[in-house]
XYZ file of N, CA and C in Angstrom:
810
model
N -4.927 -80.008 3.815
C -5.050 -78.917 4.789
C -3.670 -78.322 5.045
N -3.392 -77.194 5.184
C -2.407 -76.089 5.440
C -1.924 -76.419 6.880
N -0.687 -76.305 7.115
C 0.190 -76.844 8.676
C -0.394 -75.351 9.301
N -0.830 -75.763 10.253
C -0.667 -75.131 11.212
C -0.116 -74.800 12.273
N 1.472 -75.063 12.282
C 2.202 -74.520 13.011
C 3.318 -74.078 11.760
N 3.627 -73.360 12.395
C 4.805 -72.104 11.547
C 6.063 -73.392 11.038
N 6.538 -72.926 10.380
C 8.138 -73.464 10.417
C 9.098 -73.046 11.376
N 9.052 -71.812 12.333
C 9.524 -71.504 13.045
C 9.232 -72.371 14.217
N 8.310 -72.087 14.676
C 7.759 -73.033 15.756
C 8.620 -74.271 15.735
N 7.929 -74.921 14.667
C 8.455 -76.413 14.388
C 9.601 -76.530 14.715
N 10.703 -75.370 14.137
C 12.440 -75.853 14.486
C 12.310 -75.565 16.037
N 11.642 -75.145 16.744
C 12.030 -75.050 18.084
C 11.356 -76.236 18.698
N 10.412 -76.707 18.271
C 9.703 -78.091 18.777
C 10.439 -79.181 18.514
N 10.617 -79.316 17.197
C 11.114 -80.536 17.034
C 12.445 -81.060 17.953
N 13.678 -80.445 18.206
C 14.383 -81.129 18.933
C 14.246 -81.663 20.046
N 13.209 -80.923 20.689
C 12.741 -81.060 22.120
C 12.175 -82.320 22.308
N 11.147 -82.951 21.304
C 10.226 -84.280 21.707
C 11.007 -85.190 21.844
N 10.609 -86.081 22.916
C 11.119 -87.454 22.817
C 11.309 -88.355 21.473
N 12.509 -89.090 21.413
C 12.781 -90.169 20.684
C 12.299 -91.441 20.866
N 11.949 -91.659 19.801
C 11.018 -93.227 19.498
C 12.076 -93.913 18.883
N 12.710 -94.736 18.677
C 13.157 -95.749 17.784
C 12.483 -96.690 17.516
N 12.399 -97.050 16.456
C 11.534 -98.174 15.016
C 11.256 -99.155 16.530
N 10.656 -99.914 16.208
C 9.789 -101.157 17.150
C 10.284 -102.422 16.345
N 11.184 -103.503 17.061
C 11.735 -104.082 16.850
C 10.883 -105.461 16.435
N 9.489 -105.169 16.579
C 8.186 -106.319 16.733
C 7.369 -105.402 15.162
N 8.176 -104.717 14.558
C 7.518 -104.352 13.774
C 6.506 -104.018 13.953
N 5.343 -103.473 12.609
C 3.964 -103.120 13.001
C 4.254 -101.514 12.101
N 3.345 -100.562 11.690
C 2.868 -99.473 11.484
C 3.957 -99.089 11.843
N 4.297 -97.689 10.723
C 5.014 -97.053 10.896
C 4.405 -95.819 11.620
N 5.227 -95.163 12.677
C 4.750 -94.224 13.605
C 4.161 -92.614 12.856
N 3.460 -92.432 13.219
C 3.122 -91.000 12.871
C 3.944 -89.866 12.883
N 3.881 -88.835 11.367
C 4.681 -87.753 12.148
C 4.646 -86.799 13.135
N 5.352 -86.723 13.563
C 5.097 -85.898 14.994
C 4.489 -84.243 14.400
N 4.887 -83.359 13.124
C 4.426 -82.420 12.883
C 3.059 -82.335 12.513
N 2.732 -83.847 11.840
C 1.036 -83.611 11.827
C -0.150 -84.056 12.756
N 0.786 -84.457 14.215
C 0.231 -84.955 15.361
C 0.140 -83.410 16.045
N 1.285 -82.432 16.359
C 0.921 -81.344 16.622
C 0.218 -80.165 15.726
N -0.030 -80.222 14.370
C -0.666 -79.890 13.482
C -2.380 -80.153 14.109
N -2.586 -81.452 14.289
C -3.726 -81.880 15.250
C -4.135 -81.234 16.577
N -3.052 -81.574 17.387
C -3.631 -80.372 18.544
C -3.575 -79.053 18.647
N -3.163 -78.474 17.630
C -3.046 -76.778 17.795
C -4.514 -76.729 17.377
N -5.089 -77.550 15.823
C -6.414 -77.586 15.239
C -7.311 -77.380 16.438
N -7.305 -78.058 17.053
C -7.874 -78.432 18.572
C -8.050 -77.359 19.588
N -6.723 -77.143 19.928
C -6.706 -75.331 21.035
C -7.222 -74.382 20.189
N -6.673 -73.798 18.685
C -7.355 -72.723 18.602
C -9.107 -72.846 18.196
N -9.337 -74.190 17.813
C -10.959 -74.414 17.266
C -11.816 -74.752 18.540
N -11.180 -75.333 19.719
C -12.595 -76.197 20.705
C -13.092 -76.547 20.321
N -12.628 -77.678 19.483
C -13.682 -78.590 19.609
C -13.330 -79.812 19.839
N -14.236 -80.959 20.544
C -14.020 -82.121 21.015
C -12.848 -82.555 19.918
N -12.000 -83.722 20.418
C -11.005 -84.701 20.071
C -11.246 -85.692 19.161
N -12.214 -86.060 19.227
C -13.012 -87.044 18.131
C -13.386 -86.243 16.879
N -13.879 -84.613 17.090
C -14.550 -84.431 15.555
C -13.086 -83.648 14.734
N -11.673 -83.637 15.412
C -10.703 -83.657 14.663
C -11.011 -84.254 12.630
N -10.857 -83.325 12.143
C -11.250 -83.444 10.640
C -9.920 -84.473 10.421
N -10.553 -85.210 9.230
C -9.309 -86.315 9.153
C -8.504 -85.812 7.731
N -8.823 -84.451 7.115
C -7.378 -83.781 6.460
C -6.648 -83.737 6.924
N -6.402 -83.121 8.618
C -5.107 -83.711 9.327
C -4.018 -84.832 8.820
N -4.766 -85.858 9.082
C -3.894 -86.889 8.328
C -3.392 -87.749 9.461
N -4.044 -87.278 10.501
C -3.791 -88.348 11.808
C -4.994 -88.625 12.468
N -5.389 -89.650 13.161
C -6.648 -89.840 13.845
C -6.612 -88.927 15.273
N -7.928 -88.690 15.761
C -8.113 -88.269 16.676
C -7.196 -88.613 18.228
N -7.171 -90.084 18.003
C -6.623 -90.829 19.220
C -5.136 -90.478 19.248
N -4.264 -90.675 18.368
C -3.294 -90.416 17.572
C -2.484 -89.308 18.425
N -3.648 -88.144 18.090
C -2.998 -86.812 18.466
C -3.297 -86.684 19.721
N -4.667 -87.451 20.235
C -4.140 -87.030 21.685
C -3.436 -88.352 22.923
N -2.579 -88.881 22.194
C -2.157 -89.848 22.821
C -0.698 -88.748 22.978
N -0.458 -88.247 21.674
C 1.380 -87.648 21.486
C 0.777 -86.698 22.337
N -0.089 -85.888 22.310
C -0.419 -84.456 23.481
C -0.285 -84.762 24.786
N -1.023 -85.889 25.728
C -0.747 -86.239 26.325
C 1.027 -86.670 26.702
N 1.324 -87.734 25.843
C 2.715 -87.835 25.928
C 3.902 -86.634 25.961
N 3.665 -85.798 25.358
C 4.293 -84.725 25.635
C 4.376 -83.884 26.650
N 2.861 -83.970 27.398
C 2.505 -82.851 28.613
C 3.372 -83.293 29.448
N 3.044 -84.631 29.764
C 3.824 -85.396 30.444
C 5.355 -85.203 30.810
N 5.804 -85.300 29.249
C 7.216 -85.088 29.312
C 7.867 -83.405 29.602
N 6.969 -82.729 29.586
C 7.243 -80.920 30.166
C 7.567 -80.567 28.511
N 7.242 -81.005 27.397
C 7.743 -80.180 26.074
C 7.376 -79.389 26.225
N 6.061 -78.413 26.613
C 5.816 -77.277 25.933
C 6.742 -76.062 26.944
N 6.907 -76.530 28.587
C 7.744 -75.944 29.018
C 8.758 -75.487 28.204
N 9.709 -76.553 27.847
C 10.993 -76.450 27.324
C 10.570 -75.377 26.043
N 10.081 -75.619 25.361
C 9.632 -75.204 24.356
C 9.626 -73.515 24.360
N 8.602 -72.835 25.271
C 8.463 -71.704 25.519
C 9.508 -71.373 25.906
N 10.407 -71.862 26.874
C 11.982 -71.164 27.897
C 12.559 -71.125 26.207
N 12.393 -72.126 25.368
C 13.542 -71.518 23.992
C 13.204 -70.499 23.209
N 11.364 -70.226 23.267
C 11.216 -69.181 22.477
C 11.481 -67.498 23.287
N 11.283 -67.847 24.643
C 11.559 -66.477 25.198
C 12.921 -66.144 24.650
N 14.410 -66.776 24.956
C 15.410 -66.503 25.056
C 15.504 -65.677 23.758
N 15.307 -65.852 22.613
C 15.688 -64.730 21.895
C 14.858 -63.355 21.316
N 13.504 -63.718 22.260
C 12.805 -62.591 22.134
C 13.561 -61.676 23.297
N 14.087 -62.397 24.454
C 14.831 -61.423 25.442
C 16.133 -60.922 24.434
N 17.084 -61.653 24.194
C 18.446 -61.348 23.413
C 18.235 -60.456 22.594
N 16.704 -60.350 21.651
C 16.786 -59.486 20.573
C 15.815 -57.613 21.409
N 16.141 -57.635 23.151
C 15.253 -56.873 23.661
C 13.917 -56.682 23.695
N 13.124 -57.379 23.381
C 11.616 -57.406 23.567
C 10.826 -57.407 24.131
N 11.773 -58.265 25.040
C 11.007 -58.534 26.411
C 11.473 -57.363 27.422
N 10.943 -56.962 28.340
C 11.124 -55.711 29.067
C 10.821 -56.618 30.650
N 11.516 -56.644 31.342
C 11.711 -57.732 32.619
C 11.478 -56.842 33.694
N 12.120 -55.524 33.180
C 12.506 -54.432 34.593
C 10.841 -54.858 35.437
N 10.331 -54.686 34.925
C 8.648 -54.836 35.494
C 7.604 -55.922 35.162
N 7.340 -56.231 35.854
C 6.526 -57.799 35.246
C 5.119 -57.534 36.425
N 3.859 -58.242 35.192
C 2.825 -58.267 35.736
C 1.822 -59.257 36.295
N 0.821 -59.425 37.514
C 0.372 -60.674 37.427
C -0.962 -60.258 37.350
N -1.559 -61.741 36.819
C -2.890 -61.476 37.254
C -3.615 -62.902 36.564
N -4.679 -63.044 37.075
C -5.839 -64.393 37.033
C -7.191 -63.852 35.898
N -7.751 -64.878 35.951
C -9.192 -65.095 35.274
C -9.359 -66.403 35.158
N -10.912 -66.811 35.758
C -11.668 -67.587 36.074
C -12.514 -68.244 34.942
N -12.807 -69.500 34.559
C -13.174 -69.932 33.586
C -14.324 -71.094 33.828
N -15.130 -71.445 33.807
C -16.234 -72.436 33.810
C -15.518 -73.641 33.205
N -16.112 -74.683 34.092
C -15.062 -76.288 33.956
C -16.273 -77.219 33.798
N -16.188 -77.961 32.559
C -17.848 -78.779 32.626
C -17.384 -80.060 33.107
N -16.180 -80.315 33.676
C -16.019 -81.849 33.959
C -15.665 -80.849 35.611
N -15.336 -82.238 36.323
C -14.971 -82.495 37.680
C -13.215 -82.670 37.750
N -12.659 -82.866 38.779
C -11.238 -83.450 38.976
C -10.433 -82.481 40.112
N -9.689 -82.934 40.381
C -8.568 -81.919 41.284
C -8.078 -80.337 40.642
N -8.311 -80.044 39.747
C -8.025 -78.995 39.284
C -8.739 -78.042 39.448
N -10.260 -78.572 39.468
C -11.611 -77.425 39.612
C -12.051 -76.916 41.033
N -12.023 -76.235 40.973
C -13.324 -76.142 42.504
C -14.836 -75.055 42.225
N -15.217 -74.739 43.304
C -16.087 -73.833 43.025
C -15.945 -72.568 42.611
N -16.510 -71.809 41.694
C -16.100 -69.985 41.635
C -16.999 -69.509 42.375
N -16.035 -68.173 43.153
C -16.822 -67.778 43.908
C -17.083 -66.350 43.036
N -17.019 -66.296 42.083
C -17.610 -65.164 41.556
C -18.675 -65.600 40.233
N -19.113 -67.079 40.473
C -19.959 -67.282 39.518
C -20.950 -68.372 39.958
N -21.363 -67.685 41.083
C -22.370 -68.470 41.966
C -21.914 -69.708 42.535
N -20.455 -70.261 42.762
C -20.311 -71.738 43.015
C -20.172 -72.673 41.987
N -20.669 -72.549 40.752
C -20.170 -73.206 39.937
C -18.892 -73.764 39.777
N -18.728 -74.991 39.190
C -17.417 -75.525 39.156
C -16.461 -74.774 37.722
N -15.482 -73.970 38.353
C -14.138 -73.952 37.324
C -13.265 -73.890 37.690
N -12.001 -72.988 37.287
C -10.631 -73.033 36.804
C -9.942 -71.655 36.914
N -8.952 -71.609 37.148
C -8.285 -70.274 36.869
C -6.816 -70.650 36.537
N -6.340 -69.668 35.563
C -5.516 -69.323 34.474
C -4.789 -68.015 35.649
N -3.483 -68.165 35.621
C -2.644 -67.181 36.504
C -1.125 -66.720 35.362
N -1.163 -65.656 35.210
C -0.286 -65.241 34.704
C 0.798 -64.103 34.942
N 2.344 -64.390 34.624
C 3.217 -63.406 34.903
C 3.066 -63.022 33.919
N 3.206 -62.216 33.208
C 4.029 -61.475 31.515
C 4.462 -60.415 32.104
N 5.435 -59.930 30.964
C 6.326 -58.682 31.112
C 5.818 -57.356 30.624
N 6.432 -56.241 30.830
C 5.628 -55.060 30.570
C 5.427 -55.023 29.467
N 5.571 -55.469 28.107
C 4.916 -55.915 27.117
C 3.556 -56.811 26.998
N 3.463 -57.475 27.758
C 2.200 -58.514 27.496
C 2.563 -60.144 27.608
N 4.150 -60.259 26.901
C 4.378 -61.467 26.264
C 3.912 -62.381 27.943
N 3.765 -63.451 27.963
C 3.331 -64.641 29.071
C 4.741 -65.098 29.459
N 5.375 -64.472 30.580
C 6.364 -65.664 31.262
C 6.259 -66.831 32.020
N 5.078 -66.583 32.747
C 4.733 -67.427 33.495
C 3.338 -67.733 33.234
N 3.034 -69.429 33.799
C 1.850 -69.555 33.533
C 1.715 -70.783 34.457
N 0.286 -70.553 35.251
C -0.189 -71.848 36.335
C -1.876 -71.821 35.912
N -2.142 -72.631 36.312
C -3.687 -73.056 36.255
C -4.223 -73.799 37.722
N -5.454 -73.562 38.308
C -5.600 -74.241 39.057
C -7.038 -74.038 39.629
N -7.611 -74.423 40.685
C -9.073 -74.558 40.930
C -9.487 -72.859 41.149
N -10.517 -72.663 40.558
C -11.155 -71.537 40.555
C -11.574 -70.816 41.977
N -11.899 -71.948 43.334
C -11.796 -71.047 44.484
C -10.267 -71.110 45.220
N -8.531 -71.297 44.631
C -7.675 -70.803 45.433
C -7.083 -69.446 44.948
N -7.195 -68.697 45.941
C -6.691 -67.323 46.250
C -5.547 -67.109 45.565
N -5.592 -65.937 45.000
C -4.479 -65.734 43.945
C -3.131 -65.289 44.782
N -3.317 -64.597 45.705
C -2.036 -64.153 46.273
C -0.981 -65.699 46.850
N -2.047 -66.851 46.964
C -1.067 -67.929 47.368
C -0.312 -68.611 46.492
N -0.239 -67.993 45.022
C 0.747 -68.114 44.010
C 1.742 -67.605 43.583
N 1.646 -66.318 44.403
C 2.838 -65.262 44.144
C 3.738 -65.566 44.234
N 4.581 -66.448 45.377
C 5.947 -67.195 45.595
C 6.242 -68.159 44.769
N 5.419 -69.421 44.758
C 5.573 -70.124 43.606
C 5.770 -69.592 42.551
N 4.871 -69.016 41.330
C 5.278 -68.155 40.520
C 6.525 -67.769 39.997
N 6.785 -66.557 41.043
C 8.327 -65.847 41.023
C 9.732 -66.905 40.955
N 8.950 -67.912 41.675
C 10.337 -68.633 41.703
C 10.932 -70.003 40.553
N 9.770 -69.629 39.676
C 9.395 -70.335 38.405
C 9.985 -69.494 37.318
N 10.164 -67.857 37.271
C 10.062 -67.271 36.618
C 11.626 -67.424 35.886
N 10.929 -67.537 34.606
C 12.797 -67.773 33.731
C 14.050 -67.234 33.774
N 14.979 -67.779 33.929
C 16.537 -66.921 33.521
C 16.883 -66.428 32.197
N 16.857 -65.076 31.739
C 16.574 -64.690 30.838
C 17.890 -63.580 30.774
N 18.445 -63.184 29.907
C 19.260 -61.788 29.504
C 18.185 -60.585 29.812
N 18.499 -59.665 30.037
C 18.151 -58.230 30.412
C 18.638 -57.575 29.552
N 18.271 -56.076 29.384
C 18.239 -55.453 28.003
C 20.153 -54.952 28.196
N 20.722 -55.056 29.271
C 22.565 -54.821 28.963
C 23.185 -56.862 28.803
N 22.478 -57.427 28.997
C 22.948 -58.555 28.241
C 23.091 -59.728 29.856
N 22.868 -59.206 31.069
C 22.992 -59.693 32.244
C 22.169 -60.829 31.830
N 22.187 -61.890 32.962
C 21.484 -62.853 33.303
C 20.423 -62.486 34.270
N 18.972 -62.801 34.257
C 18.383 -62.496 35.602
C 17.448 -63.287 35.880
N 17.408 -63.494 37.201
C 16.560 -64.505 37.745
C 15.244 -64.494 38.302
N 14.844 -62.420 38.422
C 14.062 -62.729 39.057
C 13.680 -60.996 38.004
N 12.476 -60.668 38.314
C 11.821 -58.984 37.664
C 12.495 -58.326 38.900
N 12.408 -56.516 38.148
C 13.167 -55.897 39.115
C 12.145 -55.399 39.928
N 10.749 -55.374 39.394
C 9.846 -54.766 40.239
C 8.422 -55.832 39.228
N 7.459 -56.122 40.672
C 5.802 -57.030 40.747
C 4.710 -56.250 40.702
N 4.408 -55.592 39.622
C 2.870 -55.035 39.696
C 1.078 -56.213 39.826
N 0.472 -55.583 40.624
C -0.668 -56.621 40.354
C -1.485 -55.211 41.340
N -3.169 -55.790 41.318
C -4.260 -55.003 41.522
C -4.325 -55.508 42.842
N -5.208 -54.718 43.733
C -5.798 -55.565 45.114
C -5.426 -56.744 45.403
N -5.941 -57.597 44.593
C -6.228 -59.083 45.199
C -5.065 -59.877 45.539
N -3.431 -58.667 45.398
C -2.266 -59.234 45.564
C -1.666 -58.661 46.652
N -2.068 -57.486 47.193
C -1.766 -56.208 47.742
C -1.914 -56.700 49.592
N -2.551 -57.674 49.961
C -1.854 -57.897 51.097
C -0.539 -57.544 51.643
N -0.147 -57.448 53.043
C 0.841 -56.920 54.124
C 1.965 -58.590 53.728
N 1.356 -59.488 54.104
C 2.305 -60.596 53.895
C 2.783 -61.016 52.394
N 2.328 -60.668 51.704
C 2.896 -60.772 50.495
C 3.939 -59.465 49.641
N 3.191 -58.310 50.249
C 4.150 -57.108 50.088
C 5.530 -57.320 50.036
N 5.799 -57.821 51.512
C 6.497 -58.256 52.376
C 7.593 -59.585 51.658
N 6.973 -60.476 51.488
C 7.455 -61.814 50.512
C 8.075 -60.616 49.303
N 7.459 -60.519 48.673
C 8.360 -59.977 47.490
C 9.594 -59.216 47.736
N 9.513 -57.924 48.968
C 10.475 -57.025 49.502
C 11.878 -58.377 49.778
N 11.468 -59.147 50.594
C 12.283 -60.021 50.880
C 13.336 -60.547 49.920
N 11.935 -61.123 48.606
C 13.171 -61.382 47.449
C 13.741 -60.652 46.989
N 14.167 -59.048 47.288
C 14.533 -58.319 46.643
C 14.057 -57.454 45.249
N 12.596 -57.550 45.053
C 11.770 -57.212 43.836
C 10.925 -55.871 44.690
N 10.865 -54.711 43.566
C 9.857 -54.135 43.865
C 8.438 -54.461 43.897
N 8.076 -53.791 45.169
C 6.393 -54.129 45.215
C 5.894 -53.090 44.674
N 5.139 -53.694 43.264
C 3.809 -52.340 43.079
C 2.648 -52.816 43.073
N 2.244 -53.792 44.170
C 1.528 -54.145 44.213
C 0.302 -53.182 45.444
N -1.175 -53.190 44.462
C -2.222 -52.120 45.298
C -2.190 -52.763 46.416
N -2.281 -52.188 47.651
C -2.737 -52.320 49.156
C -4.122 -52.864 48.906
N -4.482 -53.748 50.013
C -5.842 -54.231 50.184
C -6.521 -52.461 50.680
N -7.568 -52.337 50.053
C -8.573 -50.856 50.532
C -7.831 -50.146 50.068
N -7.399 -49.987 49.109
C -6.803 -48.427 48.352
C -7.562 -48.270 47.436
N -8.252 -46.911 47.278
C -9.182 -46.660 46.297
C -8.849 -46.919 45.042
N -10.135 -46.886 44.263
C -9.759 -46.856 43.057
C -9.200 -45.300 42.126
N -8.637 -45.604 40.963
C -8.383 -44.238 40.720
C -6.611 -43.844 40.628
N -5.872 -45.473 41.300
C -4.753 -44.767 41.566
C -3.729 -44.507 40.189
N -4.193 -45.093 39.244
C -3.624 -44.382 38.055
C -2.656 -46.048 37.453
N -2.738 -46.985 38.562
C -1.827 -47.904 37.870
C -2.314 -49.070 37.044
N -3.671 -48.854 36.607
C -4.439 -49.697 35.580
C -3.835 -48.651 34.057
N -3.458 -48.146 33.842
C -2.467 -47.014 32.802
C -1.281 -48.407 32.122
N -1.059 -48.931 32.921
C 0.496 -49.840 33.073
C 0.142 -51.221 33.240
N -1.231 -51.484 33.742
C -1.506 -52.861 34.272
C -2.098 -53.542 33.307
N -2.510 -52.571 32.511
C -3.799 -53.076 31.761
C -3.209 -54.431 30.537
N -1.756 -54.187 30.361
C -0.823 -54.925 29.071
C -1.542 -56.620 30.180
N -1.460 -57.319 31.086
C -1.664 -58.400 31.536
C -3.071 -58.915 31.252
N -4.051 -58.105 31.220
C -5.120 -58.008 30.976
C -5.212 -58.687 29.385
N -4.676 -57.648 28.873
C -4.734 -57.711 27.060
C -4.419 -59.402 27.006
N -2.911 -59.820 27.835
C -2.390 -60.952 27.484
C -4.033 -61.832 28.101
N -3.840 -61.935 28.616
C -5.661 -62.939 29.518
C -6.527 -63.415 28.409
N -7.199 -61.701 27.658
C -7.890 -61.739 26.309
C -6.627 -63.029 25.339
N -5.881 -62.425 25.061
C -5.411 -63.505 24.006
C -5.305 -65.139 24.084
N -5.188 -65.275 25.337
C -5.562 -66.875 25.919
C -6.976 -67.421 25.652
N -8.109 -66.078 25.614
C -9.286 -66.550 25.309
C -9.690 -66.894 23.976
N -8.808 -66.116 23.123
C -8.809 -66.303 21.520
C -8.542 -67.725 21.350
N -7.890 -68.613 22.148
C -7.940 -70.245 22.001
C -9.087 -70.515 22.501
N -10.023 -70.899 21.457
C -11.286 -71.059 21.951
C -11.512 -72.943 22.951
N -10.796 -73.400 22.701
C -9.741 -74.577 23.910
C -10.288 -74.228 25.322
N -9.592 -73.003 25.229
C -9.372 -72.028 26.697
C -10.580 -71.169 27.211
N -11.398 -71.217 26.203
C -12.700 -70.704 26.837
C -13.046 -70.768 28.307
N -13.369 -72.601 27.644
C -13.498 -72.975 29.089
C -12.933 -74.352 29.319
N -13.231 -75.068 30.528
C -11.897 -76.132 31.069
C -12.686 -77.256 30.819
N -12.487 -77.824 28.801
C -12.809 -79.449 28.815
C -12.118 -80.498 29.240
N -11.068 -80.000 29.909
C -9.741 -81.085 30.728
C -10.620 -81.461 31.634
N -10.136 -83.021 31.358
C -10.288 -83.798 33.311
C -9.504 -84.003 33.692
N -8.004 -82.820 33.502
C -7.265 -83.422 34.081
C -6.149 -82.159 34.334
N -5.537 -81.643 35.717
C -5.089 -80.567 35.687
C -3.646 -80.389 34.628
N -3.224 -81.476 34.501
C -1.681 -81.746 33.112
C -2.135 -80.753 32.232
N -3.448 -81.332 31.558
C -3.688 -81.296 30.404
C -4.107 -79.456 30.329
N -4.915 -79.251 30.922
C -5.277 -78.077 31.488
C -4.306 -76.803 31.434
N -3.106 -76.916 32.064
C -1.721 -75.915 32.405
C -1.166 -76.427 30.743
N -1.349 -77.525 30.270
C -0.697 -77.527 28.837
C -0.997 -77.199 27.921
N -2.277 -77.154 27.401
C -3.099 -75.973 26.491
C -2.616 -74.943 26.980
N -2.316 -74.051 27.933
C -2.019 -72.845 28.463
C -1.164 -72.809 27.755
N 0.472 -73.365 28.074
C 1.810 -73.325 27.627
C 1.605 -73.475 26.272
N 1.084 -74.129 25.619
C 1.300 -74.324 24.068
C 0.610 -73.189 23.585
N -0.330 -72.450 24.077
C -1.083 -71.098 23.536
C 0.509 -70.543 23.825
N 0.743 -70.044 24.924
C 2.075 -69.523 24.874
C 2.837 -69.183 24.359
N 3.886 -70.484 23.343
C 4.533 -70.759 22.829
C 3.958 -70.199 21.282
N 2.873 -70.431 20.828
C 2.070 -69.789 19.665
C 1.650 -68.690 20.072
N 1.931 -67.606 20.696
C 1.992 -66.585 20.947
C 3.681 -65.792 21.079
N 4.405 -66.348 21.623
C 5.568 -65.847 21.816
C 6.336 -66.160 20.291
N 6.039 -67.776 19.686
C 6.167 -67.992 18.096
C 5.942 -66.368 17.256
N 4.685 -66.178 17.634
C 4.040 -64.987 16.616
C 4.754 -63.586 16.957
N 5.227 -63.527 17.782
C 6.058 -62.273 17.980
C 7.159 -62.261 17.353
N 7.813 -63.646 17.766
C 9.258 -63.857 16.663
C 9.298 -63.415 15.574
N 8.433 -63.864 14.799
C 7.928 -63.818 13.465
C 8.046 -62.399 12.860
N 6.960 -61.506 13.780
C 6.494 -60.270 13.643
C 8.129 -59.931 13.676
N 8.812 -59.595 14.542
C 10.021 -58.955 14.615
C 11.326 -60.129 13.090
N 11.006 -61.024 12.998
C 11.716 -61.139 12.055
C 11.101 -60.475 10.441
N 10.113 -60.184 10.323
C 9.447 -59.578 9.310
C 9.978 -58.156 9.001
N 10.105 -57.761 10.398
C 10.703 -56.321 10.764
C 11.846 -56.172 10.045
N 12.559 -57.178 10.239
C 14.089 -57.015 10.383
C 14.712 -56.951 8.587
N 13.336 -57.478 8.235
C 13.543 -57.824 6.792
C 13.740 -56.511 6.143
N 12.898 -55.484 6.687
C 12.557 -54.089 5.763
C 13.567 -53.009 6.497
């Protein structure tokens, strides 16, 4: 079977994972780590259970999700993504001046602290997926969490998550220069929170009609949402466990922000 992660990818993964040294009690030699994540990407972009992992892989099911786990754990895919942004920012790609947020709600067939009820899908138990990206689309930020908490009570958290990145004159920045989002962000106290940090608010007022022209500009966050769903993983929430959950997110991420690299190094070729 064909790797499924890039060579690019890989050089940015590999330094990041934890070190194993040989086992002094002997026993099996350890798996490679590229065909353990070879395994779980199989996994995010296919959905399908952990067990029917095809064994061309070349690692067992358990295998790969013992290192997935082990990794979530350890924040790799974090690290991971903060290395792939940095030179999609350096090489200008990323467009910061304006950054967008926004949610979508997902059906959860297990239970746990992560889920609650949706209230836009009769009570059923799921999940929601919260995202910053930049006026491009690319994903800066990314949280997950129970399907009935209110999106505006992420806005601070969020922002203050959001990466240190170069800007298109080469600055350092810590924060977007201006917060677009629809209604459901557009509260007086949150307006307010952002003004504070010094970020523009373009965020809609609660009761402002529709029509106002800023779904033109909003819509790039949207697009990014759709591409999270293309991990058919991400459909919907087979995690029992909120780690695991926010880490499929980040690793879609990272194989998304990967694929841009790419695209622009292809560019660069011609």
């Amino acid at each position: 079977m064909s790797a499924l992660i890039s060579n690019q990818l890989w050089s940015v993964v590999a330094p990041l994972l934890p070190k194993h040294p040989p086992s002094p009690k002997g026993g099996a030699p350890r798996k490679e780590d590229r065909r353990c994540l070879d395994g779980i990407m199989y996994v995010l972009r296919g959905g399908i259970p952990w067990r029917l992992l095809p064994r061309e892989i070349g690692v067992s099911y358990s295998t790969c999700w013992r290192r997935f786990h082990e990794w979530s754990q350890a924040g790799v895919w974090d690290r991971v993504h903060k290395h792939l942004l940095t030179p999609l920012a350096e090489s200008k790609v990323l467009n910061t001046d304006r950054v967008i947020i926004d949610s979508a709600s997902v059906r959860a067939l297990y239970g746990g602290e992560h889920t609650g009820p949706n209230p836009t899908d009769r009570g059923k138990n799921g999940c929601k997926r919260h995202i910053i990206c930049d006026a491009n689309g690319i994903p800066l930020v990314i949280q997950t969490g129970p399907a009935n908490q209110r999106d505006e009570e992420l806005v601070e958290p969020m922002l203050k998550k959001f990466p240190h990145l170069p800007d298109k004159h080469g600055k350092k920045r810590t924060k977007p220069k201006a917060l677009q989002g629809d209604r459901g962000y557009g509260f007086v106290w949150i307006i307010k929170m952002v003004i504070r940090m010094m970020i523009i608010s373009l965020l809609a007022p609660r009761g402002s009609p529709h029509g106002s022209g800023l779904g033109k500009t909003r819509y790039v966050v949207e697009r990014t949402l759709s591409w999270f769903s293309n991990y058919r993983r991400l459909k919907l929430c087979y995690e029992r466990t909120g780690l695991h959950f926010r880490a499929f997110h980040v690793l879609a991420a990272c194989d998304i922000c990967s694929r841009r690299l790419q695209r622009l190094q292809r560019l660069r070729r011609f």
